[in-house]
Amino acid sequence: MYELVTGPLAWLAFAVFFIGVIARIVLYIKGLDWKLDRVTYTVNVSYGIRGALRSIFVWLFPFGTHSWRSYPFMTILVFTFHIGILITPVFLIAHNVMLWERWGIRLWTIPEPVADILTIAVMVSAVFLILRRIALPEVRILTTAYDYLVIAIAVLPFFTGYMAHIQAPDYRFWLILHILSGEIMLVAIPFTKLSHFVNFFLSRGQLGMDFGIKRGGMKNKGLAW
Amino acid sequence: MPEGTLCNKKTVNTVEELHALLADKSGKVYYDEMNSLEIDRAALKATLQKTCKSRIRTWLEICAHCGMCADSCFFYMANNRDPRQVPSYKIQSTLGQIVKRNGDVDNAFMQMVMDTAWGKCTCCNRCGMYCPFGIDMGIMFGYLRGLCFSQGFVPWELKIGSGMHRIYQAQMDVTSEDWVDTCQWMAEENEEDWPGLEIPVDKENADIMYTVNAREPKHYPEDLAEAAILFHLAGENWTVPSVGWEETSLAMFAGDWDACRIQVQSVYDAMERLKPKRMVVTECGHAYRATVIEGPYWAGLKSGKTPVPSFHYVEWVAEALRTGKLKIDPAKRIKEPVTYQDSCNYIRNAGLKECAREIMSYIAEDFREMSPCKEHNFCCGGGGGMNGLGRYREQRNIGLKVKRDQILATGAKLVISPCHNCWDAIRDMEEIYHVGIRWSFLKPILLKMVIVPDHLKPDE
Ligand code: SF4
Ligand code: SF4
Ligand code: SF4
């Protein structure tokens, strides 16, 4: 089983992930239409680029926009959750050891205690995100089972990884489940809402171009997001 | 496929059709007929295929259902945080469903969609600024209105409105003759007080081609006179076109994209014909949005710009004050606290916030910003055509509460509102809630305080 999930399945998952993500980017851009969207993407390009970069950049910072500032609790949750999800798997020592053993490459790594904290932070913020969904009427009305599924897909690798890491009984079981859930997440990214992994940038960039090119960007210093 | 005589999928292109609709008081028959209007699912599906592309589909798909857009919508706030007013909910339950079902929807559903697209959204685009993914529900509601219109599900007044544009290239039945007559009448009426005052019609190569909102010649001709006097005082070389003078677009509110194109094309044709250096648009928000911001796309202009550079009235006023073409008598500046209504259409969606501030710095001594303001302002409550829709009067009146409270919080009793729609909404607000505020366009305020050069004064 271990050989299967770390061998062919891993290859498959990474292939689906990379091809899928590239396909999403290509399809998104191909589906932009200057006349339907009413944005001259290919004219006034410098205004478009400026608008797109500003629109992406300011939103990448906690409290960087009016919106982030008006929901401080949510902002902390969102950033904790995403920082943990993005940093931990890439810079985990255990992952990099595997990379080294297999292909002789290695990235920066984060100390184990930091990884532990990030992992716990992901799980805790997920719990709060779920509680928020249940508690706030304006979020509850939007919520569907799919939203919980997406959270589960994203958090499962962390939970199982943590169980394996603390050497819970059945280490082997947790390890395989961990690898499997990681692969599920990779595959799910292009096909589910997790596609916002790339679509966040595309969509933000698009709206930034809209404001940068058409809705005022040529007449002022840019929107105060 | 049952089609009503008044409520149907056809556009209004003749005076007879228009009169038949107008004769149906409050659209009673029209809305009755709507109950049996059938959906052309094949056409809806085909339209989705052709026009619903990656931007909107991605928006609908990736919405994280996080609810961060909730507080951004004044309808949500005004309705005691009714979750059914959350922008994401409103769009997912309408356009989201149409896309998911690929057009397989029924009459009751489409009526609900219509009531949401026009009765719960003014397309103010504020929510788009608060969504982390940049999901702009205002844009999607605009698109949705187009889908509704193509299926005949459009509020009665807007069916009429878009018909007006198709027939008269104006939002009201003002013909070219009526318009030119009004210009002459206003020039004559005021020439005694303002020697040399003119409203030059169809003058070629002028510096400014001035265009208006049809309500001005129809209901407030003095607005036109005021514009003429201010241009006169500023020494501008200006003109108005006899055809192509209307900037507004009820067709945009209706989602009748073809009529939108016809309307803006008439203005662009006037630009080509008269070759002015630039165009200045009257104090109207959606007019500027329609003809200057969105119009070039409807007309298929690849530059995304109007044939000659176009400016909103506040841009011209700010420039005239800055360059000294218009000088303000310091003694006559507004002394009392005064606030400014940032119109979504030319502030948030066209970036003119600084012009407004610049003007206020010249004319007011105690200018109070609303909170929030500038591009983060709340809609007045009457945008997107809502002021004129009888079916949603109640919802509109509830929505006004947010702007009412914003104005009251400034402590100002005077609101400067260089936008016809906002102006109307604030007027109605006072009528309904009696909060003791006054409101004004810029032109009458400026006329009261501008210094008249000696050579332009009437002989005693
Ligand atoms: S803020 Fe954006 S992502 Fe969140 S619910 Fe609203 S539209 Fe969806
Ligand atoms: S565009 Fe304005 S009115 Fe419409 S949903 Fe968004 S915030 Fe509300
Ligand atoms: S009426 Fe004024 S405030 Fe309301 S949507 Fe239009 S421009 Fe915005």
Short mmCIF file of N, CA and C in Angstrom, two decimals, chain A residues 24 27-41 43-44 59 65-68 70-71 74-75 78 132-133 137-139 141-144 146-147 190-193 195-196 199-200 203-204 206-207 210-211 213-225, chain B residues 50-55 58-59 61-72 76 81 83-84 86 88-89 125 128-136 139 257 288-289 293-294 296-305 310-312 315 348-354 375-376:
data_model
loop_
_atom_site.label_atom_id
_atom_site.label_comp_id
_atom_site.label_asym_id
_atom_site.label_seq_id
_atom_site.Cartn_x
_atom_site.Cartn_y
_atom_site.Cartn_z
N ARG A 24 -6.51 25.42 -15.94
CA ARG A 24 -7.42 26.43 -15.38
C ARG A 24 -6.97 27.84 -15.77
N LEU A 27 -7.60 28.30 -19.56
CA LEU A 27 -9.02 28.43 -19.88
C LEU A 27 -9.58 29.76 -19.39
N TYR A 28 -9.13 30.17 -18.22
CA TYR A 28 -9.63 31.45 -17.70
C TYR A 28 -9.27 32.59 -18.64
N ILE A 29 -8.00 32.61 -18.99
CA ILE A 29 -7.55 33.73 -19.83
C ILE A 29 -8.19 33.65 -21.21
N LYS A 30 -8.31 32.44 -21.73
CA LYS A 30 -8.96 32.31 -23.05
C LYS A 30 -10.42 32.74 -23.01
N GLY A 31 -11.03 32.59 -21.85
CA GLY A 31 -12.45 32.93 -21.74
C GLY A 31 -12.70 34.41 -21.48
N LEU A 32 -11.64 35.19 -21.34
CA LEU A 32 -11.84 36.63 -21.17
C LEU A 32 -12.19 37.23 -22.53
N ASP A 33 -13.09 38.17 -22.53
CA ASP A 33 -13.59 38.71 -23.78
C ASP A 33 -13.75 40.22 -23.59
N TRP A 34 -12.98 41.00 -24.31
CA TRP A 34 -12.97 42.45 -24.03
C TRP A 34 -14.34 43.08 -24.20
N LYS A 35 -15.11 42.52 -25.13
CA LYS A 35 -16.40 43.15 -25.40
C LYS A 35 -17.45 42.73 -24.38
N LEU A 36 -17.45 41.45 -24.03
CA LEU A 36 -18.42 40.97 -23.06
C LEU A 36 -18.09 41.47 -21.66
N ASP A 37 -16.81 41.42 -21.31
CA ASP A 37 -16.40 41.87 -19.97
C ASP A 37 -16.33 43.39 -19.91
N ARG A 38 -16.30 43.98 -21.08
CA ARG A 38 -16.16 45.43 -21.20
C ARG A 38 -14.90 45.93 -20.49
N VAL A 39 -13.79 45.30 -20.85
CA VAL A 39 -12.48 45.75 -20.38
C VAL A 39 -11.51 45.56 -21.55
N THR A 40 -10.84 46.60 -21.96
CA THR A 40 -9.89 46.47 -23.08
C THR A 40 -8.57 45.90 -22.56
N TYR A 41 -8.56 44.58 -22.42
CA TYR A 41 -7.38 43.94 -21.83
C TYR A 41 -6.09 44.23 -22.58
N VAL A 43 -5.52 46.77 -24.80
CA VAL A 43 -5.20 48.18 -25.05
C VAL A 43 -4.99 48.79 -23.66
N ASN A 44 -4.29 49.86 -23.56
CA ASN A 44 -4.06 50.48 -22.25
C ASN A 44 -3.45 49.47 -21.26
N TRP A 59 -4.46 42.79 -1.27
CA TRP A 59 -5.29 41.76 -0.64
C TRP A 59 -4.47 40.64 -0.03
N THR A 65 -6.72 45.83 3.32
CA THR A 65 -7.84 46.44 2.61
C THR A 65 -8.95 46.83 3.59
N HIS A 66 -9.86 47.66 3.11
CA HIS A 66 -11.01 48.04 3.95
C HIS A 66 -11.74 46.80 4.43
N SER A 67 -11.87 45.84 3.51
CA SER A 67 -12.64 44.65 3.84
C SER A 67 -11.95 43.85 4.94
N TRP A 68 -10.66 43.60 4.79
CA TRP A 68 -9.95 42.85 5.83
C TRP A 68 -10.07 43.59 7.16
N SER A 70 -12.42 45.49 8.18
CA SER A 70 -13.74 45.50 8.83
C SER A 70 -14.12 44.14 9.42
N TYR A 71 -13.35 43.11 9.12
CA TYR A 71 -13.61 41.79 9.73
C TYR A 71 -12.33 41.25 10.37
N MET A 74 -12.21 37.37 11.24
CA MET A 74 -12.17 36.58 10.02
C MET A 74 -10.80 36.69 9.34
N THR A 75 -10.26 37.89 9.34
CA THR A 75 -8.98 38.12 8.67
C THR A 75 -7.88 37.28 9.32
N VAL A 78 -8.47 33.63 8.36
CA VAL A 78 -8.15 33.34 6.95
C VAL A 78 -6.64 33.29 6.75
N ARG A 132 -17.93 29.56 12.67
CA ARG A 132 -18.42 30.81 12.11
C ARG A 132 -19.53 30.55 11.09
N ARG A 133 -19.35 29.55 10.28
CA ARG A 133 -20.36 29.16 9.29
C ARG A 133 -21.70 28.84 9.95
N PRO A 137 -25.71 34.07 10.76
CA PRO A 137 -26.79 33.83 9.80
C PRO A 137 -26.42 34.18 8.37
N GLU A 138 -25.61 35.25 8.19
CA GLU A 138 -25.28 35.65 6.81
C GLU A 138 -24.32 34.67 6.16
N VAL A 139 -23.63 33.87 6.96
CA VAL A 139 -22.74 32.86 6.37
C VAL A 139 -23.51 31.53 6.27
N ILE A 141 -26.58 31.01 5.61
CA ILE A 141 -27.49 30.95 4.46
C ILE A 141 -26.74 30.59 3.18
N LEU A 142 -25.44 30.90 3.14
CA LEU A 142 -24.67 30.61 1.94
C LEU A 142 -24.11 29.20 1.95
N THR A 143 -23.99 28.63 3.15
CA THR A 143 -23.23 27.40 3.32
C THR A 143 -23.95 26.18 2.77
N THR A 144 -23.20 25.34 2.07
CA THR A 144 -23.73 24.06 1.59
C THR A 144 -22.79 22.95 2.07
N TYR A 146 -21.08 21.11 0.37
CA TYR A 146 -19.87 21.22 -0.44
C TYR A 146 -18.80 22.05 0.28
N ASP A 147 -19.25 23.12 0.97
CA ASP A 147 -18.28 23.97 1.67
C ASP A 147 -17.55 23.18 2.76
N PRO A 190 -7.67 21.54 -8.94
CA PRO A 190 -8.19 22.05 -10.21
C PRO A 190 -9.70 21.85 -10.39
N PHE A 191 -10.29 20.92 -9.64
CA PHE A 191 -11.68 20.56 -9.94
C PHE A 191 -12.71 21.12 -8.96
N THR A 192 -12.26 21.69 -7.88
CA THR A 192 -13.22 22.21 -6.90
C THR A 192 -12.95 23.69 -6.65
N LYS A 193 -13.67 24.20 -5.67
CA LYS A 193 -13.44 25.59 -5.25
C LYS A 193 -12.02 25.84 -4.81
N SER A 195 -9.74 25.55 -6.45
CA SER A 195 -9.07 26.17 -7.59
C SER A 195 -8.77 27.64 -7.32
N HIS A 196 -9.34 28.16 -6.25
CA HIS A 196 -8.99 29.55 -5.94
C HIS A 196 -7.51 29.69 -5.61
N ASN A 199 -7.18 30.79 -9.02
CA ASN A 199 -8.23 31.72 -9.45
C ASN A 199 -8.31 32.97 -8.59
N PHE A 200 -7.83 32.88 -7.38
CA PHE A 200 -7.75 34.10 -6.57
C PHE A 200 -6.96 35.16 -7.33
N SER A 203 -8.80 36.17 -10.75
CA SER A 203 -10.00 36.94 -10.56
C SER A 203 -9.69 38.33 -10.00
N ARG A 204 -8.80 38.36 -9.02
CA ARG A 204 -8.39 39.66 -8.46
C ARG A 204 -7.71 40.50 -9.54
N GLN A 206 -8.16 40.33 -12.72
CA GLN A 206 -9.17 40.78 -13.69
C GLN A 206 -9.91 42.01 -13.17
N LEU A 207 -10.38 41.95 -11.93
CA LEU A 207 -11.13 43.10 -11.40
C LEU A 207 -10.22 44.32 -11.28
N ASP A 210 -10.10 45.80 -14.60
CA ASP A 210 -11.37 46.49 -14.86
C ASP A 210 -11.32 47.90 -14.27
N PHE A 211 -10.96 47.99 -12.99
CA PHE A 211 -10.89 49.31 -12.37
C PHE A 211 -9.71 50.11 -12.91
N ILE A 213 -8.27 49.99 -15.93
CA ILE A 213 -8.39 50.44 -17.30
C ILE A 213 -9.65 51.26 -17.50
N LYS A 214 -10.76 50.71 -17.05
CA LYS A 214 -12.02 51.34 -17.40
C LYS A 214 -12.62 52.18 -16.29
N ARG A 215 -12.72 51.58 -15.10
CA ARG A 215 -13.49 52.27 -14.08
C ARG A 215 -12.63 53.24 -13.25
N GLY A 216 -12.03 54.19 -13.92
CA GLY A 216 -11.39 55.28 -13.20
C GLY A 216 -9.88 55.24 -13.12
N GLY A 217 -9.28 54.07 -13.39
CA GLY A 217 -7.84 53.94 -13.21
C GLY A 217 -7.02 54.93 -14.02
N MET A 218 -7.59 55.38 -15.15
CA MET A 218 -6.81 56.32 -15.97
C MET A 218 -6.99 57.75 -15.47
N LYS A 219 -7.91 57.93 -14.53
CA LYS A 219 -8.14 59.31 -14.08
C LYS A 219 -7.74 59.53 -12.63
N ASN A 220 -7.26 58.50 -11.96
CA ASN A 220 -6.81 58.73 -10.58
C ASN A 220 -5.66 57.80 -10.23
N LYS A 221 -5.27 57.85 -8.98
CA LYS A 221 -4.09 57.08 -8.59
C LYS A 221 -4.40 55.62 -8.32
N GLY A 222 -5.63 55.24 -8.53
CA GLY A 222 -5.99 53.84 -8.28
C GLY A 222 -6.93 53.74 -7.10
N LEU A 223 -7.71 52.68 -7.16
CA LEU A 223 -8.76 52.48 -6.17
C LEU A 223 -8.14 52.22 -4.79
N ALA A 224 -8.77 52.78 -3.76
CA ALA A 224 -8.34 52.47 -2.39
C ALA A 224 -9.10 51.22 -1.94
N TRP A 225 -8.51 50.05 -2.21
CA TRP A 225 -9.21 48.80 -1.89
C TRP A 225 -9.54 48.70 -0.43
N LYS B 50 -23.01 31.63 -25.24
CA LYS B 50 -22.29 32.66 -25.99
C LYS B 50 -21.71 33.75 -25.09
N THR B 51 -22.43 34.09 -24.01
CA THR B 51 -22.04 35.31 -23.29
C THR B 51 -21.57 35.08 -21.86
N CYS B 52 -21.82 33.90 -21.31
CA CYS B 52 -21.39 33.69 -19.92
C CYS B 52 -20.04 33.00 -19.95
N LYS B 53 -18.99 33.79 -19.85
CA LYS B 53 -17.64 33.27 -20.06
C LYS B 53 -16.89 33.14 -18.74
N SER B 54 -15.58 32.97 -18.88
CA SER B 54 -14.80 32.56 -17.70
C SER B 54 -14.90 33.51 -16.53
N ARG B 55 -14.99 34.80 -16.79
CA ARG B 55 -15.01 35.71 -15.65
C ARG B 55 -16.20 35.41 -14.74
N THR B 58 -16.25 31.75 -13.31
CA THR B 58 -15.29 31.58 -12.22
C THR B 58 -15.81 32.24 -10.95
N TRP B 59 -16.35 33.43 -11.08
CA TRP B 59 -16.91 34.10 -9.92
C TRP B 59 -17.94 33.22 -9.22
N GLU B 61 -18.28 30.07 -9.41
CA GLU B 61 -17.73 28.81 -8.93
C GLU B 61 -16.90 28.97 -7.66
N ILE B 62 -16.03 29.98 -7.63
CA ILE B 62 -15.09 30.01 -6.51
C ILE B 62 -15.61 30.74 -5.29
N CYS B 63 -16.75 31.38 -5.38
CA CYS B 63 -17.29 32.08 -4.21
C CYS B 63 -17.16 31.16 -3.00
N ALA B 64 -16.46 31.63 -1.98
CA ALA B 64 -16.15 30.79 -0.83
C ALA B 64 -17.30 30.74 0.17
N HIS B 65 -18.41 31.41 -0.17
CA HIS B 65 -19.54 31.45 0.76
C HIS B 65 -19.08 31.94 2.14
N CYS B 66 -18.23 32.96 2.12
CA CYS B 66 -17.66 33.44 3.38
C CYS B 66 -18.49 34.55 4.00
N GLY B 67 -19.33 35.19 3.21
CA GLY B 67 -20.20 36.22 3.76
C GLY B 67 -19.52 37.56 4.00
N MET B 68 -18.30 37.71 3.51
CA MET B 68 -17.64 39.00 3.74
C MET B 68 -18.23 40.12 2.91
N CYS B 69 -19.06 39.77 1.94
CA CYS B 69 -19.72 40.81 1.16
C CYS B 69 -20.99 41.31 1.84
N ALA B 70 -21.43 40.65 2.91
CA ALA B 70 -22.73 40.97 3.49
C ALA B 70 -22.85 42.45 3.87
N ASP B 71 -21.98 42.89 4.76
CA ASP B 71 -22.09 44.27 5.27
C ASP B 71 -21.88 45.33 4.20
N SER B 72 -21.32 44.94 3.08
CA SER B 72 -21.03 45.94 2.06
C SER B 72 -22.30 46.40 1.36
N TYR B 76 -28.72 44.95 2.59
CA TYR B 76 -28.57 44.03 3.71
C TYR B 76 -28.64 44.82 5.02
N ARG B 81 -30.15 43.30 8.45
CA ARG B 81 -29.25 42.18 8.21
C ARG B 81 -30.00 40.90 7.84
N PRO B 83 -30.46 37.82 6.01
CA PRO B 83 -29.48 37.02 5.25
C PRO B 83 -29.85 36.88 3.78
N ARG B 84 -31.14 36.99 3.46
CA ARG B 84 -31.52 36.89 2.06
C ARG B 84 -31.08 38.10 1.23
N VAL B 86 -27.86 39.15 1.45
CA VAL B 86 -26.41 39.03 1.26
C VAL B 86 -26.13 38.95 -0.25
N SER B 88 -23.89 37.67 -2.15
CA SER B 88 -23.59 36.34 -2.69
C SER B 88 -24.85 35.48 -2.76
N TYR B 89 -25.66 35.55 -1.73
CA TYR B 89 -26.90 34.76 -1.74
C TYR B 89 -27.80 35.20 -2.90
N ASN B 125 -22.10 48.16 -7.23
CA ASN B 125 -20.76 47.56 -7.28
C ASN B 125 -19.96 47.68 -5.98
N GLY B 128 -18.33 44.32 -4.69
CA GLY B 128 -17.13 43.87 -5.39
C GLY B 128 -15.85 44.35 -4.72
N MET B 129 -15.96 45.46 -3.97
CA MET B 129 -14.77 45.98 -3.31
C MET B 129 -14.49 45.26 -2.00
N TYR B 130 -15.44 44.48 -1.54
CA TYR B 130 -15.28 43.85 -0.23
C TYR B 130 -15.06 42.35 -0.31
N CYS B 131 -15.19 41.79 -1.51
CA CYS B 131 -14.98 40.36 -1.67
C CYS B 131 -13.50 40.07 -1.89
N PRO B 132 -12.93 39.18 -1.09
CA PRO B 132 -11.50 38.88 -1.25
C PRO B 132 -11.15 38.36 -2.65
N PHE B 133 -12.10 37.72 -3.32
CA PHE B 133 -11.82 37.21 -4.66
C PHE B 133 -12.11 38.24 -5.75
N GLY B 134 -12.59 39.40 -5.35
CA GLY B 134 -12.95 40.38 -6.36
C GLY B 134 -14.18 39.96 -7.15
N ILE B 135 -15.10 39.33 -6.48
CA ILE B 135 -16.34 38.92 -7.15
C ILE B 135 -17.29 40.12 -7.13
N ASP B 136 -17.58 40.65 -8.28
CA ASP B 136 -18.37 41.88 -8.36
C ASP B 136 -19.81 41.52 -8.72
N ILE B 139 -21.77 43.69 -11.26
CA ILE B 139 -21.58 43.35 -12.67
C ILE B 139 -22.45 42.15 -13.03
N TRP B 257 -29.16 45.58 -24.30
CA TRP B 257 -27.84 45.98 -24.78
C TRP B 257 -27.88 46.59 -26.17
N TYR B 288 -23.07 59.37 -17.31
CA TYR B 288 -21.63 59.34 -17.55
C TYR B 288 -21.15 57.90 -17.64
N ARG B 289 -21.63 57.08 -16.71
CA ARG B 289 -21.25 55.66 -16.72
C ARG B 289 -21.62 55.03 -18.06
N ILE B 293 -18.15 55.48 -19.83
CA ILE B 293 -17.40 54.34 -19.29
C ILE B 293 -17.75 53.04 -20.02
N GLU B 294 -19.02 52.72 -20.11
CA GLU B 294 -19.43 51.44 -20.73
C GLU B 294 -19.70 51.59 -22.23
N PRO B 296 -18.37 52.88 -24.97
CA PRO B 296 -17.45 52.50 -26.04
C PRO B 296 -17.47 50.99 -26.31
N TYR B 297 -17.76 50.21 -25.30
CA TYR B 297 -17.78 48.75 -25.49
C TYR B 297 -19.03 48.32 -26.23
N TRP B 298 -20.16 48.95 -25.89
CA TRP B 298 -21.39 48.62 -26.61
C TRP B 298 -21.23 48.98 -28.09
N ALA B 299 -20.52 50.10 -28.32
CA ALA B 299 -20.37 50.55 -29.70
C ALA B 299 -19.22 49.82 -30.39
N GLY B 300 -18.54 48.96 -29.66
CA GLY B 300 -17.46 48.18 -30.28
C GLY B 300 -16.20 48.98 -30.56
N LEU B 301 -15.98 50.06 -29.79
CA LEU B 301 -14.76 50.85 -29.99
C LEU B 301 -13.59 50.17 -29.28
N LYS B 302 -12.63 49.73 -30.05
CA LYS B 302 -11.56 48.89 -29.50
C LYS B 302 -10.67 49.62 -28.50
N SER B 303 -10.65 50.94 -28.56
CA SER B 303 -9.83 51.71 -27.62
C SER B 303 -10.46 51.72 -26.23
N GLY B 304 -11.74 51.40 -26.16
CA GLY B 304 -12.44 51.49 -24.88
C GLY B 304 -12.72 52.93 -24.48
N LYS B 305 -12.52 53.84 -25.42
CA LYS B 305 -12.71 55.26 -25.10
C LYS B 305 -13.68 55.90 -26.09
N SER B 310 -13.92 62.58 -22.86
CA SER B 310 -15.19 62.98 -22.25
C SER B 310 -15.02 63.21 -20.76
N PHE B 311 -15.75 64.18 -20.27
CA PHE B 311 -15.61 64.59 -18.88
C PHE B 311 -16.96 64.74 -18.19
N HIS B 312 -16.98 64.37 -16.93
CA HIS B 312 -18.19 64.61 -16.14
C HIS B 312 -18.21 66.08 -15.73
N GLU B 315 -15.73 67.29 -13.30
CA GLU B 315 -14.36 67.47 -13.79
C GLU B 315 -14.20 68.86 -14.39
N ARG B 348 -17.09 55.72 -7.54
CA ARG B 348 -16.53 54.37 -7.43
C ARG B 348 -16.19 53.82 -8.81
N ASN B 349 -17.09 54.00 -9.75
CA ASN B 349 -16.93 53.32 -11.03
C ASN B 349 -16.33 54.19 -12.13
N ALA B 350 -15.81 55.34 -11.75
CA ALA B 350 -15.13 56.15 -12.75
C ALA B 350 -14.02 56.99 -12.14
N GLY B 351 -13.83 56.85 -10.84
CA GLY B 351 -12.62 57.40 -10.23
C GLY B 351 -12.54 58.91 -10.06
N LEU B 352 -13.66 59.60 -9.93
CA LEU B 352 -13.59 61.06 -9.87
C LEU B 352 -13.67 61.65 -8.46
N LYS B 353 -13.29 60.86 -7.47
CA LYS B 353 -13.44 61.35 -6.09
C LYS B 353 -12.70 62.65 -5.83
N GLU B 354 -11.52 62.82 -6.40
CA GLU B 354 -10.72 64.01 -6.09
C GLU B 354 -11.35 65.29 -6.63
N GLU B 375 -14.82 56.15 -2.92
CA GLU B 375 -15.22 54.93 -3.62
C GLU B 375 -15.89 53.92 -2.71
N HIS B 376 -15.85 54.17 -1.40
CA HIS B 376 -16.49 53.23 -0.48
C HIS B 376 -17.89 53.68 -0.08
#
